[in-house]
PDB file of C-alpha atoms in Angstrom:
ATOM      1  CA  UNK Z   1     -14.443 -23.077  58.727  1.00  0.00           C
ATOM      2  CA  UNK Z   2     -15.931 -20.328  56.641  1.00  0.00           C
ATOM      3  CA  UNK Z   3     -12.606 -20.765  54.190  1.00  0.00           C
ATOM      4  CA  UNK Z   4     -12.935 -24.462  54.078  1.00  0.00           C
ATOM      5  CA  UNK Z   5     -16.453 -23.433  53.104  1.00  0.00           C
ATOM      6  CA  UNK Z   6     -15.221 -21.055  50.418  1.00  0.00           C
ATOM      7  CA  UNK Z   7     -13.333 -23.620  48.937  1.00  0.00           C
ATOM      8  CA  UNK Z   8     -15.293 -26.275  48.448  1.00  0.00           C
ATOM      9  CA  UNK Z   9     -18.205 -24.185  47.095  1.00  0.00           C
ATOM     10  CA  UNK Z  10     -15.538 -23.471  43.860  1.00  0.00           C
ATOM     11  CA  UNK Z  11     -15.100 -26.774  42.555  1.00  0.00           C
ATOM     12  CA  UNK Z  12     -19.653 -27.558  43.090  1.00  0.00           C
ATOM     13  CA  UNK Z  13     -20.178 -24.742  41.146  1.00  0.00           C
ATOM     14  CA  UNK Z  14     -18.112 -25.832  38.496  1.00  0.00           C
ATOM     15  CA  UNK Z  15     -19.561 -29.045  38.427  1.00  0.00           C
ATOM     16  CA  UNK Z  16     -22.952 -27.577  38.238  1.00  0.00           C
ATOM     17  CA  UNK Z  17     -21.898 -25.258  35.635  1.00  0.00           C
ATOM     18  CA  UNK Z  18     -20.679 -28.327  33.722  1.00  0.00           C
ATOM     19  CA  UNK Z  19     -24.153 -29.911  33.823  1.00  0.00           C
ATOM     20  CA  UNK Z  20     -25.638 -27.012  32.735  1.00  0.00           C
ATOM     21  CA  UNK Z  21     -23.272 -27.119  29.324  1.00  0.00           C
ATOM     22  CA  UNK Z  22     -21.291 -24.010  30.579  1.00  0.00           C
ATOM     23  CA  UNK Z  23     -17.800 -24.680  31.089  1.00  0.00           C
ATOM     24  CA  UNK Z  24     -16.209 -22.142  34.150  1.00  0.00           C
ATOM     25  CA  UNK Z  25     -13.424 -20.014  33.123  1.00  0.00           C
ATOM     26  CA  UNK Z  26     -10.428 -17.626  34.711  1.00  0.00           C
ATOM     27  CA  UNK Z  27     -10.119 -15.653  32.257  1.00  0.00           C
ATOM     28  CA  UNK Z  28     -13.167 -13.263  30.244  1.00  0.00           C
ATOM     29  CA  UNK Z  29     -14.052 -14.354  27.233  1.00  0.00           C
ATOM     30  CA  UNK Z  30     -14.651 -12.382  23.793  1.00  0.00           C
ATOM     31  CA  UNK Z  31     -17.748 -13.391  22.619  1.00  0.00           C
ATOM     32  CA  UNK Z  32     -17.571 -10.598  19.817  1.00  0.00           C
ATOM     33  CA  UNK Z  33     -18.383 -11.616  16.192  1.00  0.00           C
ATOM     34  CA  UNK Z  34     -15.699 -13.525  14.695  1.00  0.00           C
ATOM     35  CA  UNK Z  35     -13.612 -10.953  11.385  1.00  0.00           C
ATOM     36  CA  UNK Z  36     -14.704 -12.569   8.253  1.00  0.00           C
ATOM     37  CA  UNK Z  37     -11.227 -12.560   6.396  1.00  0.00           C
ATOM     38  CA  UNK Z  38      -8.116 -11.656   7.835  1.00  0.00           C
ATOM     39  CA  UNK Z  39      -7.150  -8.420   6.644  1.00  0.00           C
ATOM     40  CA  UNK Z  40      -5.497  -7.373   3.191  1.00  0.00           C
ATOM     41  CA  UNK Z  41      -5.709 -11.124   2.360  1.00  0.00           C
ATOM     42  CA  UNK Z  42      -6.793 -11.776  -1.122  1.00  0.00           C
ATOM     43  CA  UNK Z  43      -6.030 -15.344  -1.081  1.00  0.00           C
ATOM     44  CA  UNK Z  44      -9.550 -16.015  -2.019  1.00  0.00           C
ATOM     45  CA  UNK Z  45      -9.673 -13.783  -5.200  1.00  0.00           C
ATOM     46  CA  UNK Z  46      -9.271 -15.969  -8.328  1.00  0.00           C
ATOM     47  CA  UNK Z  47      -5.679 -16.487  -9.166  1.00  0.00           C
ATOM     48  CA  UNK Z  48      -4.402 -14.265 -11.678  1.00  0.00           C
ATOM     49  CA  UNK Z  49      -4.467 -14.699 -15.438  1.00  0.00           C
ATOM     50  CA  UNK Z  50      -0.922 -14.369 -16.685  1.00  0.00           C
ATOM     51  CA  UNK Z  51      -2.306 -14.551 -20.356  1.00  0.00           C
ATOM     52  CA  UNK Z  52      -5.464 -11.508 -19.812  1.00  0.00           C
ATOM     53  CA  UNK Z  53      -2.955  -9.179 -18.469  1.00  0.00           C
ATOM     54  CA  UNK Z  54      -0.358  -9.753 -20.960  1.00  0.00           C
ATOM     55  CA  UNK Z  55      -3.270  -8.701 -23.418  1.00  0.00           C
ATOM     56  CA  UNK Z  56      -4.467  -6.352 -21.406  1.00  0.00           C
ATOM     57  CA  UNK Z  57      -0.809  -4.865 -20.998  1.00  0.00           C
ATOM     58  CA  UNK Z  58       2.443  -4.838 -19.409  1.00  0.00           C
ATOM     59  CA  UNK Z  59       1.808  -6.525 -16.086  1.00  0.00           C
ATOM     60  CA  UNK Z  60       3.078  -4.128 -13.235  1.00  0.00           C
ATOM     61  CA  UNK Z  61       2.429  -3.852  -9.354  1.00  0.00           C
ATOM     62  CA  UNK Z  62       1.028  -0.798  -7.510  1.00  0.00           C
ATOM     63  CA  UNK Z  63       1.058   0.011  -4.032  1.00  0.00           C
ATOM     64  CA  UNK Z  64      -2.437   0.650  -1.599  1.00  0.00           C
ATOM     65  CA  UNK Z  65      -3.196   1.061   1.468  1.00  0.00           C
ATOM     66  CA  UNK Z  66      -3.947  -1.751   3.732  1.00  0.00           C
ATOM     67  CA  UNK Z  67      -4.056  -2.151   7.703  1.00  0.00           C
ATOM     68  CA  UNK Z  68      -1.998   0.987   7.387  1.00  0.00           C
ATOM     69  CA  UNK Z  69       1.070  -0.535   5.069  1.00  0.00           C
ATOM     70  CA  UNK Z  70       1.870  -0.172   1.842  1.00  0.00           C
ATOM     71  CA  UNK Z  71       0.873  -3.285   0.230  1.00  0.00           C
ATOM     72  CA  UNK Z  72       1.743  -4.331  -3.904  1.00  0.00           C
ATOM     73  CA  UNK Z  73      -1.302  -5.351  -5.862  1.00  0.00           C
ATOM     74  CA  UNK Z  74      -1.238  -6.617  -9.537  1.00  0.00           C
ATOM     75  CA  UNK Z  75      -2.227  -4.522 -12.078  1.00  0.00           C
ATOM     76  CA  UNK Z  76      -1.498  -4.417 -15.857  1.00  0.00           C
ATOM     77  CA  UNK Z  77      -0.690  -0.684 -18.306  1.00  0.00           C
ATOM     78  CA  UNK Z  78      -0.889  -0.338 -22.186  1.00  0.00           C
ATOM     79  CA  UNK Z  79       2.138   0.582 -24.097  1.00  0.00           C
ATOM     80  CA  UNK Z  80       2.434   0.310 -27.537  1.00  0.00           C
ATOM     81  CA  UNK Z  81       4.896  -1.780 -29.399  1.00  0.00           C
ATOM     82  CA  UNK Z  82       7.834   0.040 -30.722  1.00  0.00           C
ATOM     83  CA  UNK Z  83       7.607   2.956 -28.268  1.00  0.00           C
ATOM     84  CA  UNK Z  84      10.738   4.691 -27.471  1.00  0.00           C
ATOM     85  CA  UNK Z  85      12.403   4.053 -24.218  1.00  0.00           C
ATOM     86  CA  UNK Z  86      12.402   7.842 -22.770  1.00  0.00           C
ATOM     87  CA  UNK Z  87       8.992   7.956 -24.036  1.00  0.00           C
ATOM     88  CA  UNK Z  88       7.894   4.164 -22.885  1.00  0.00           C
ATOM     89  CA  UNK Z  89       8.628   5.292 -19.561  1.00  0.00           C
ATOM     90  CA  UNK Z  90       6.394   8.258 -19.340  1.00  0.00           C
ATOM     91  CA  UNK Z  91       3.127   6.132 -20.590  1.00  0.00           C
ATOM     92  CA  UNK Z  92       4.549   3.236 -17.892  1.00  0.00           C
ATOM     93  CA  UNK Z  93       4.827   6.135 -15.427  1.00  0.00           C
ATOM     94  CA  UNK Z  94       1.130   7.061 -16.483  1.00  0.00           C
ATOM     95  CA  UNK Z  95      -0.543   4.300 -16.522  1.00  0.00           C
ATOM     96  CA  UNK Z  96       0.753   2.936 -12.698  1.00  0.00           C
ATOM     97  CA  UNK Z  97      -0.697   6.758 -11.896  1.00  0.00           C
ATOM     98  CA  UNK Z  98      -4.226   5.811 -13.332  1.00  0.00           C
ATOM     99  CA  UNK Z  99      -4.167   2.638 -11.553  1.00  0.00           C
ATOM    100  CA  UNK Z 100      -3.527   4.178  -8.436  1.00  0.00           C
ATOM    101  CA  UNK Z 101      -6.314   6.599  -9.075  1.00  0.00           C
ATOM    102  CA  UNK Z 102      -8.783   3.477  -9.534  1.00  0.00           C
ATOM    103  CA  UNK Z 103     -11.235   2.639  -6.921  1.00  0.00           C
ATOM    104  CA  UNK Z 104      -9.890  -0.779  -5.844  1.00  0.00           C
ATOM    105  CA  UNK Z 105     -11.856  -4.024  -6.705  1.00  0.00           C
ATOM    106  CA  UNK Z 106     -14.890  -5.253  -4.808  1.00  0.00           C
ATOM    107  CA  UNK Z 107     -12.277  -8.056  -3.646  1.00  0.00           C
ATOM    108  CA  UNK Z 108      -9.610  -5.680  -2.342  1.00  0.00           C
ATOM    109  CA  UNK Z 109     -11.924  -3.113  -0.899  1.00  0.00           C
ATOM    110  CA  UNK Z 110     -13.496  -6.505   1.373  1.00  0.00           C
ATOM    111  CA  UNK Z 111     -10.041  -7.289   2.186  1.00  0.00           C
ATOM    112  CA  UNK Z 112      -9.437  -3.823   3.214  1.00  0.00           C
ATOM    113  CA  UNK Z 113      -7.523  -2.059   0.952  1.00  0.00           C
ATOM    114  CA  UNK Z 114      -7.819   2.005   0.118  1.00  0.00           C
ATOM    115  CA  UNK Z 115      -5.652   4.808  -1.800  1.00  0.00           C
ATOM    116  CA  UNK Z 116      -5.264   8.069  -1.125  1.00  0.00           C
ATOM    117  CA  UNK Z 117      -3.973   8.892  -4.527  1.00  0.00           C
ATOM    118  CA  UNK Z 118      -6.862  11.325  -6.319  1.00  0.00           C
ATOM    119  CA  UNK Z 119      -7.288  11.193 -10.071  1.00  0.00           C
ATOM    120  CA  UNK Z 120      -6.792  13.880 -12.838  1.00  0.00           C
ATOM    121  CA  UNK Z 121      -3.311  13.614 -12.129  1.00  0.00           C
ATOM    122  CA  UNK Z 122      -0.402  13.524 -14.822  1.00  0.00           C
ATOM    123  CA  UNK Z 123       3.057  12.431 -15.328  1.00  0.00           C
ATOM    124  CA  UNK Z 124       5.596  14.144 -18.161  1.00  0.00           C
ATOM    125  CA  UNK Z 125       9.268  13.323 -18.652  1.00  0.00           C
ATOM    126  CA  UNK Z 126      12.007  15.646 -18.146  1.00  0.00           C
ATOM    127  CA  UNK Z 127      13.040  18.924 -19.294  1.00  0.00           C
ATOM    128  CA  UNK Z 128      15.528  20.575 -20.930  1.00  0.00           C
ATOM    129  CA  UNK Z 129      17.938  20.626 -18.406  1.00  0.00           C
ATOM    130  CA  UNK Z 130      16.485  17.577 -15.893  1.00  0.00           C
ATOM    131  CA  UNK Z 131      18.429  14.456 -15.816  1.00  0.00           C
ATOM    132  CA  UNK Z 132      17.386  11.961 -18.329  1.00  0.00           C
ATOM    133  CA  UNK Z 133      15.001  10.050 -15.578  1.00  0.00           C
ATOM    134  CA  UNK Z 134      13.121  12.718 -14.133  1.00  0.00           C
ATOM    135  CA  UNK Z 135       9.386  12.631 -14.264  1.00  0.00           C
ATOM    136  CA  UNK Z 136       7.444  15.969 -13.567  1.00  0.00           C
ATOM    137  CA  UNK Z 137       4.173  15.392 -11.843  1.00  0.00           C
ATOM    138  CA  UNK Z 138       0.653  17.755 -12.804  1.00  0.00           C
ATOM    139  CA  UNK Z 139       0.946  18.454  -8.779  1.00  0.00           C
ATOM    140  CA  UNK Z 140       4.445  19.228  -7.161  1.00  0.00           C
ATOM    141  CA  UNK Z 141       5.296  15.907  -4.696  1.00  0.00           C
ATOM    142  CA  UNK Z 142       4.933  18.554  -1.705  1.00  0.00           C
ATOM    143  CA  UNK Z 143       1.569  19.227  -2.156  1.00  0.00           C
ATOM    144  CA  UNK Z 144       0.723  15.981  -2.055  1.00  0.00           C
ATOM    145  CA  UNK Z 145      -0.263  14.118   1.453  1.00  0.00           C
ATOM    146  CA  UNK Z 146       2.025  11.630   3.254  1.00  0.00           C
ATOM    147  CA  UNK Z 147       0.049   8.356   2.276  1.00  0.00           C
ATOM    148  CA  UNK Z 148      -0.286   9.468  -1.340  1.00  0.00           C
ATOM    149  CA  UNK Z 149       3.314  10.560  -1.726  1.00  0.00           C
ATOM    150  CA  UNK Z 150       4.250   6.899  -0.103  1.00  0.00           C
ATOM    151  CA  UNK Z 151       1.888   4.909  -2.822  1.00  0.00           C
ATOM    152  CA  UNK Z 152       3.674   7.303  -5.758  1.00  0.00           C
ATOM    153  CA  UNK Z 153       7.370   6.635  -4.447  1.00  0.00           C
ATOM    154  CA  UNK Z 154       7.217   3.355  -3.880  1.00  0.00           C
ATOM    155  CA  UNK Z 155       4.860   2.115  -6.942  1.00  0.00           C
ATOM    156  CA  UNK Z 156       7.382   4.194  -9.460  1.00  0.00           C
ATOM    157  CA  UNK Z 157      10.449   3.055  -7.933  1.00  0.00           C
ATOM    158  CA  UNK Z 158       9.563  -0.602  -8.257  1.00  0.00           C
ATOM    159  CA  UNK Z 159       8.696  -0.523 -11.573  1.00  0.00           C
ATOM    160  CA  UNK Z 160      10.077   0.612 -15.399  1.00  0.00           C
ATOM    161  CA  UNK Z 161       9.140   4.089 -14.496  1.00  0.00           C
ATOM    162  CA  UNK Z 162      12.140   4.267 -12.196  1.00  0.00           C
ATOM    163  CA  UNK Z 163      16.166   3.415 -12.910  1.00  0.00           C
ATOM    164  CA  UNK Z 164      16.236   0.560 -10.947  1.00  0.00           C
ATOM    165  CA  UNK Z 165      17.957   1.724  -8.388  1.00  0.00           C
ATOM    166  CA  UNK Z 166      15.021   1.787  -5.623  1.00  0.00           C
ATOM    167  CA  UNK Z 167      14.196   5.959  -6.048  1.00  0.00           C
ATOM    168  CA  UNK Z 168      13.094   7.891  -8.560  1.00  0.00           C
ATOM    169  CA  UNK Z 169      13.290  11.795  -9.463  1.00  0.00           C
ATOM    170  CA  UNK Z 170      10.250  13.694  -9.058  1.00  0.00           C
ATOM    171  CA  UNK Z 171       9.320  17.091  -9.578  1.00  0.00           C
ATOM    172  CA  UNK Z 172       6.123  19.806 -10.218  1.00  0.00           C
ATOM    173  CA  UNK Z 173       5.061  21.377 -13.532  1.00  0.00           C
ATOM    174  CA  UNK Z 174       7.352  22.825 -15.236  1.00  0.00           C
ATOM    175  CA  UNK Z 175      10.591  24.900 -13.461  1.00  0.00           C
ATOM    176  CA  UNK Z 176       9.445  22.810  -9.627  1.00  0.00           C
ATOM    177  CA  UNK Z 177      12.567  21.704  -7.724  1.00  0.00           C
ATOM    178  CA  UNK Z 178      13.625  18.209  -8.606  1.00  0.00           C
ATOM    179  CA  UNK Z 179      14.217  15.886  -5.406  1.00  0.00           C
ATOM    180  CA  UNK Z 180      15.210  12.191  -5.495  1.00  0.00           C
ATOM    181  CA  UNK Z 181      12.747   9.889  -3.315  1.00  0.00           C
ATOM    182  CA  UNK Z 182      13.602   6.755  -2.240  1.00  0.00           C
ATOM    183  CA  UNK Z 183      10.719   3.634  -1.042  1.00  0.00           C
ATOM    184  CA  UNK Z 184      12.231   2.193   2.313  1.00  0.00           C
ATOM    185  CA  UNK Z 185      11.155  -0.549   4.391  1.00  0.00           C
ATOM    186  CA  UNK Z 186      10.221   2.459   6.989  1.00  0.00           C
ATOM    187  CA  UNK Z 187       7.791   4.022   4.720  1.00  0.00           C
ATOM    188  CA  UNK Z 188       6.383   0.518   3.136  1.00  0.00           C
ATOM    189  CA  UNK Z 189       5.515  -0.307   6.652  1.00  0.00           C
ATOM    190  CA  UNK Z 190       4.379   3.321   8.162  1.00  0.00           C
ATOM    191  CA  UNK Z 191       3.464   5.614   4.697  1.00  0.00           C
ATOM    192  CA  UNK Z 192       1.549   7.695   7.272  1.00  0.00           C
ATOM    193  CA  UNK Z 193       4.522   8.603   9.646  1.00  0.00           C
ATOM    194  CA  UNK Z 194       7.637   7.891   7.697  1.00  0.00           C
ATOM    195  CA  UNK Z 195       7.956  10.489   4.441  1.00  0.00           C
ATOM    196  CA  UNK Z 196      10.189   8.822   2.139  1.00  0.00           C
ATOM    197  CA  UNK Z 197      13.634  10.069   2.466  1.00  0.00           C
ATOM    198  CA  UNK Z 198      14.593  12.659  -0.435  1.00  0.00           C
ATOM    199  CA  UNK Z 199      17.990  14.539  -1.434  1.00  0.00           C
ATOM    200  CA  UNK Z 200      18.132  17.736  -4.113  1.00  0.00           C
ATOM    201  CA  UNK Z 201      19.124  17.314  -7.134  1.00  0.00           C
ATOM    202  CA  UNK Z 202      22.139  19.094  -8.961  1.00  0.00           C
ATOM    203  CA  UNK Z 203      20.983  21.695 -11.045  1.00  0.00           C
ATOM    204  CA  UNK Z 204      17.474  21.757  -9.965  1.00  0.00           C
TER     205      UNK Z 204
END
């Protein structure tokens, strides 16, 4: 008798929870507050203005941190007209470092993005005796940390700074050992864990 009793108490104090506008559940419930945007979504930032970043500059694509990815951004660099390749590559190379110095937007830092790149940093192309796409960093690449390295790697070999080829040759001031880092799908999804892969170069 007492389970028959059990039993039908369940379904009386549903009903009176019903009346009382309180619907009985199995499972808890999170009655937290509800995230105000979904994360690294900037889908309600204006769209774009193809013509202010063409006059602005050459419109390029950096990578910051979001939700711990790397995740591309538009941004826009200054080179003049009639600038030599070798050297066009240098101010491209430059300029992406600058943005990645910038304290992102109101917009992206609501939608949570961050970089760990630090300003006061500079770019130069290559020596005497570096191959013709080298690009010598103020601070040697293995003094930098994980996350920053991953934003530099990743935002140069995407861009005109780079060969094309998805890596890109970096070295320190100066006589630094040259290395050839390449932006994977590993290290655009885990920059904190994953270093990007990286092979000597001859001569270096």
């Amino acid at each position: 008798m007492r389970g028959v009793r059990r039993w039908l108490a369940v379904p009386l104090l549903g009903a009176l929870l019903t009346g009382c506008g309180i619907r009985a559940t199995e499972v808890p419930t999170d009655f937290g507050p509800a995230p105000s945007r979904v994360p690294c979504s900037l889908t309600d930032a204006p769209a774009p203005d193809v013509t202010a970043q063409t006059s602005a500059g050459v419109p390029v694509q950096v990578f910051l941190l979001c939700a711990s990815q790397l995740v591309t951004v538009d941004r826009a660099v200054r080179v003049p007209d009639g600038t030599a390749e070798a050297q066009r590559r240098v101010l491209v190379a430059q300029g992406l470092l600058d943005e990645l110095a910038k304290t992102p937007s109101a917009t992206e830092t609501g939608a949570g993005y961050t970089t760990d790149v630090r300003g006061g940093m500079s770019v130069t192309g290559p020596g005497p005796r570096d191959p013709d796409d080298t690009l010598r960093l103020s601070t040697p690449p293995s003094d930098l940390a994980s996350y920053a390295l991953a934003q530099i790697v990743c935002t140069f070999s995407d861009s005109a700074a780079a060969e094309g080829d998805g890596s890109v040759i970096l070295g320190g001031p100066e006589t630094d050992p040259l290395r050839r880092y390449t932006c994977t799908p590993e290290v655009r999804s885990r920059p904190g864990a994953q270093v990007p892969p990286s092979s000597g170069v001859n001569g270096s």
